[in-house]
C-alpha positions as a printed Julia matrix, in Angstrom:
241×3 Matrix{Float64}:
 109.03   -4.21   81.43
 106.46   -1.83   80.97
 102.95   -2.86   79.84
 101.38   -0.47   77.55
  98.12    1.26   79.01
  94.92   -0.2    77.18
  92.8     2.39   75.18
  90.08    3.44   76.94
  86.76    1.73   74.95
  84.0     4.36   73.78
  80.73    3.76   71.11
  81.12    5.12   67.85
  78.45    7.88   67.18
  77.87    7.62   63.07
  73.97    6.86   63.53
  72.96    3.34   61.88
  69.53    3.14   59.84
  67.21    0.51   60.97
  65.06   -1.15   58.22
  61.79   -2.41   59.36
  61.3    -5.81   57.81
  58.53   -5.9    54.91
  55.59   -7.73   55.02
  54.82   -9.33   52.13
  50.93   -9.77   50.79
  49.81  -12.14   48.76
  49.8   -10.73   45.0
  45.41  -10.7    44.76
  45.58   -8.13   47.07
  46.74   -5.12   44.91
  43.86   -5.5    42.51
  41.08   -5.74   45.07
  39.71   -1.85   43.51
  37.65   -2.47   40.53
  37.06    0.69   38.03
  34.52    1.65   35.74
  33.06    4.45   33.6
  30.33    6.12   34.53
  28.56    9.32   32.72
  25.51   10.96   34.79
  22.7    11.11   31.42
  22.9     7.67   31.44
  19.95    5.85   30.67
  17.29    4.24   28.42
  15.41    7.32   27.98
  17.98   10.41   27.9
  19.48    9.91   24.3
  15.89    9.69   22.91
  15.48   13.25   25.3
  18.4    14.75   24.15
  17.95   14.01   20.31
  14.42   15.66   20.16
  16.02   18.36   22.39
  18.59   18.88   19.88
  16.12   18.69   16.71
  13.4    21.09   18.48
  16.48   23.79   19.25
  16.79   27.04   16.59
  19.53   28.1    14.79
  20.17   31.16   12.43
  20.99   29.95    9.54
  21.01   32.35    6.07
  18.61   31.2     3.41
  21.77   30.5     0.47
  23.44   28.76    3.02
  19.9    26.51    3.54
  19.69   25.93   -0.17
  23.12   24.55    0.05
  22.18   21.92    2.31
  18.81   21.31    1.34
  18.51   21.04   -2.9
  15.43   19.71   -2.12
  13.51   22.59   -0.51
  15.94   25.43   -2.95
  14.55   23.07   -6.15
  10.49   23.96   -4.09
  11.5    27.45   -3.82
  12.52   28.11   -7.56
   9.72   25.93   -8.92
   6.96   28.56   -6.85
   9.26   31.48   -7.75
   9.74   30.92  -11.29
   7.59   32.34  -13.96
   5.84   29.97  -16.0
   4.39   30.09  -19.44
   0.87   28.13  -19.31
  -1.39   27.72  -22.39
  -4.63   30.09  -22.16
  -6.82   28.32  -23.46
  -9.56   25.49  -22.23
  -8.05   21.95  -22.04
 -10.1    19.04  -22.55
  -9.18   16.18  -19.72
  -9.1    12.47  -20.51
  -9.58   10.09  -17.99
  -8.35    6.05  -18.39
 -10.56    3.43  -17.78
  -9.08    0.18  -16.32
 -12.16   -1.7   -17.14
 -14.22   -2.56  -19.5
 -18.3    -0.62  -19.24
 -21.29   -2.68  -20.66
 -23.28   -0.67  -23.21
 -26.77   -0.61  -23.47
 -27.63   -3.13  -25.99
 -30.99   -0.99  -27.03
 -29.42    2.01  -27.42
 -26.63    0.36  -29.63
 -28.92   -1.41  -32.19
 -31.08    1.97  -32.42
 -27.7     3.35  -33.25
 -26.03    1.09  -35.49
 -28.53   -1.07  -36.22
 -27.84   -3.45  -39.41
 -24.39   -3.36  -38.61
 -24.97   -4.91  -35.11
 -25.0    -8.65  -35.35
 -27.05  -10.33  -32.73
 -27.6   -13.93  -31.57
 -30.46  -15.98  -31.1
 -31.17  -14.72  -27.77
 -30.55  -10.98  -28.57
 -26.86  -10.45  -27.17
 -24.66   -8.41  -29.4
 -21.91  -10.22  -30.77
 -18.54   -9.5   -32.31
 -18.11   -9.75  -35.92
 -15.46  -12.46  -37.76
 -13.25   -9.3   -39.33
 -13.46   -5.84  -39.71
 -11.35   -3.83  -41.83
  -8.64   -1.86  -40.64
  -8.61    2.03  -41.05
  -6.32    3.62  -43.17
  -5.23    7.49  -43.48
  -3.22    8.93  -46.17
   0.39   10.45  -45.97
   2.03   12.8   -48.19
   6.0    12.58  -48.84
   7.09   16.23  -48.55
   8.52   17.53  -51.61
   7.24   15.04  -54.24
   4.12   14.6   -55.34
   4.12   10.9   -54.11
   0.56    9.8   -51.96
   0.37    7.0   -49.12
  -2.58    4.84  -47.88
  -1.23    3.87  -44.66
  -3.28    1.33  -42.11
  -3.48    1.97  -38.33
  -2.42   -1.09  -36.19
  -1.99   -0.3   -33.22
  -0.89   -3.75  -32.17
   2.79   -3.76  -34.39
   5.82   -2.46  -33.09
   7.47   -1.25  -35.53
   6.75    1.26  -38.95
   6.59   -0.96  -41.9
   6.38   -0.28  -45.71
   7.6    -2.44  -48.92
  10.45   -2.29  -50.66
   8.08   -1.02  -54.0
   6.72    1.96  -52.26
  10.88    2.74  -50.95
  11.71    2.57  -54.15
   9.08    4.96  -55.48
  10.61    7.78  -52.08
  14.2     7.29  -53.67
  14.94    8.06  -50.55
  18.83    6.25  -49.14
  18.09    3.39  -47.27
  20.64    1.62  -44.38
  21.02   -1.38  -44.81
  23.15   -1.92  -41.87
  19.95   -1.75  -39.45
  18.26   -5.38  -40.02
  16.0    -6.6   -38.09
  13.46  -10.0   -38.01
  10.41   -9.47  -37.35
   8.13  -12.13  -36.02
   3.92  -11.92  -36.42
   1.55  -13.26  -34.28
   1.6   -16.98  -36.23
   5.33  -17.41  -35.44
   5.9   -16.66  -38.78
   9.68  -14.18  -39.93
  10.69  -11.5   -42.45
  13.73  -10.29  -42.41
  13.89   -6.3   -42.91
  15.83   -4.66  -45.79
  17.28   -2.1   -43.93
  15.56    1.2   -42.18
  14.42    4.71  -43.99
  15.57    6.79  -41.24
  13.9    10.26  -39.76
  11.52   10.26  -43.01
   9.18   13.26  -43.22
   5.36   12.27  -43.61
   2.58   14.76  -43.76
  -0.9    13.84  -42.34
  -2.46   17.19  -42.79
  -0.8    18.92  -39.5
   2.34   19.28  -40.3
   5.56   17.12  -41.42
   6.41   14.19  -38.58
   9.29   12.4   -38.7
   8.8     8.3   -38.42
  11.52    5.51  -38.44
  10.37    3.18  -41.28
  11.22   -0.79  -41.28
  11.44   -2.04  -45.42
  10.28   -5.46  -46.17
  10.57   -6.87  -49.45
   6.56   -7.84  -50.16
   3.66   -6.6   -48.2
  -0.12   -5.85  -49.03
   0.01   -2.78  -47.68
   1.35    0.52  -48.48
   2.57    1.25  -44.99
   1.64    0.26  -41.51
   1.53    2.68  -38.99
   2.07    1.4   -35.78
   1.88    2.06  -31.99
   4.86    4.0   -32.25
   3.15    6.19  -34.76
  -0.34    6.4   -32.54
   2.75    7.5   -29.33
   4.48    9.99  -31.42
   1.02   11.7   -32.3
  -0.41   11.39  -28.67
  -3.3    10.41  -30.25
  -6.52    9.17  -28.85
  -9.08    6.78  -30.58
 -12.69    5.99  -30.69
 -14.13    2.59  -32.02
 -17.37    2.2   -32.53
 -19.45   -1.2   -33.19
 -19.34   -0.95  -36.89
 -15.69   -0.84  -37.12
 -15.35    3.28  -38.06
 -12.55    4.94  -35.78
């Protein structure tokens, strides 16, 4: 028999890849770089630099857009633009007084002088009551005459229903109000004369008049009255004003 010729052996050339084996690391190791922000101005001292750098620099800016943004300094600008009417002629200045001057006591009993009272020992002292001053009103349109007292201490515009009734004038009776004096004592108004027109020789004024139903007066004038007026008092020792 004939034996069959064995193939001749040969390598195969298709080229085989070699992988390296990997080292592994332990997993710290990829976050060993640390990172951080960092800006070259900064410091303590360079945003206080920079922000009087910034409020010392110039810009061009047009004066209506300035007024825009500052109603402040276009408010200065109109009030030393503006044209202003101003009265012509002299005017005479008051000045307040917080406290309280001593008089000299000669020169007030050479002034005054049975209308002082003194004591033993000479001081000047104050009398038990002195009478109120009054001033007189006219009701425009009638013929109709008020003595009205000045107390400056009430609060309020007060006259009784009797003199109301002589004005004829409509009353509203939907504006009560209590009043309460100095002794704790309480009337209850009758209702309110509203804007009423009152002539003290300069000229109608218009006052806001309480009504009560009994009163020895004919109308009190108040510190609203003495505010409304602007007016400015002098008292003297023997009770004239």
């Amino acid at each position: 028999p004939i034996n069959p010729v064995p193939a001749a052996a040969y390598n195969d050339p298709t080229p085989v890849a070699v992988v390296p084996s990997q080292t592994t690391y332990p997993a710290s190791a990829h976050n060993q770089n640390q990172y951080c922000y960092s800006f070259p101005l900064r410091g303590e001292a360079a945003p206080k630099c920079i922000m009087e750098h910034i409020l010392e620099t110039s810009i061009a800016l047009p004066v209506k857009e300035l007024f825009a943004v500052a109603p402040e300094f276009h408010k200065q600008f109109r009030d030393i633009t503006m044209v202003k009417c101003i009265t012509t002629h002299k005017i005479e200045v008051v000045y307040e007084v917080n406290e309280l001057t001593s008089c000299d006591p000669q020169q007030i009993m050479c002034e005054y002088g049975d209308c002082v009272i003194c004591s033993d020992d000479g001081s000047i002292i104050a009398h038990h009551t002195l009478p109120l001053c009054c001033i007189e009103a006219k009701v425009p349109g009638t013929n109709i005459t008020i003595n009205c007292i000045l107390d400056s201490g009430s609060e309020i515009v007060v006259m009784p229903r009797s003199i109301w009734e002589k004005i004829g004038l409509p009353l509203h009776s939907d504006h009560l109000m209590t009043m309460m004096s100095a002794n704790m004592s309480k009337d209850t108004t009758v209702g309110i004369l509203e804007n009423l027109k009152l002539d003290f020789g300069a000229g109608p004024v218009m006052l806001q008049v309480q009504v009560i139903e009994h009163a020895n007066f004919n109308m009190l004038l108040s510190h609203l009255f003495i505010c409304l007026m602007s007016a400015v008092t002098n008292d003297y020792p023997n009770g004239r004003q």
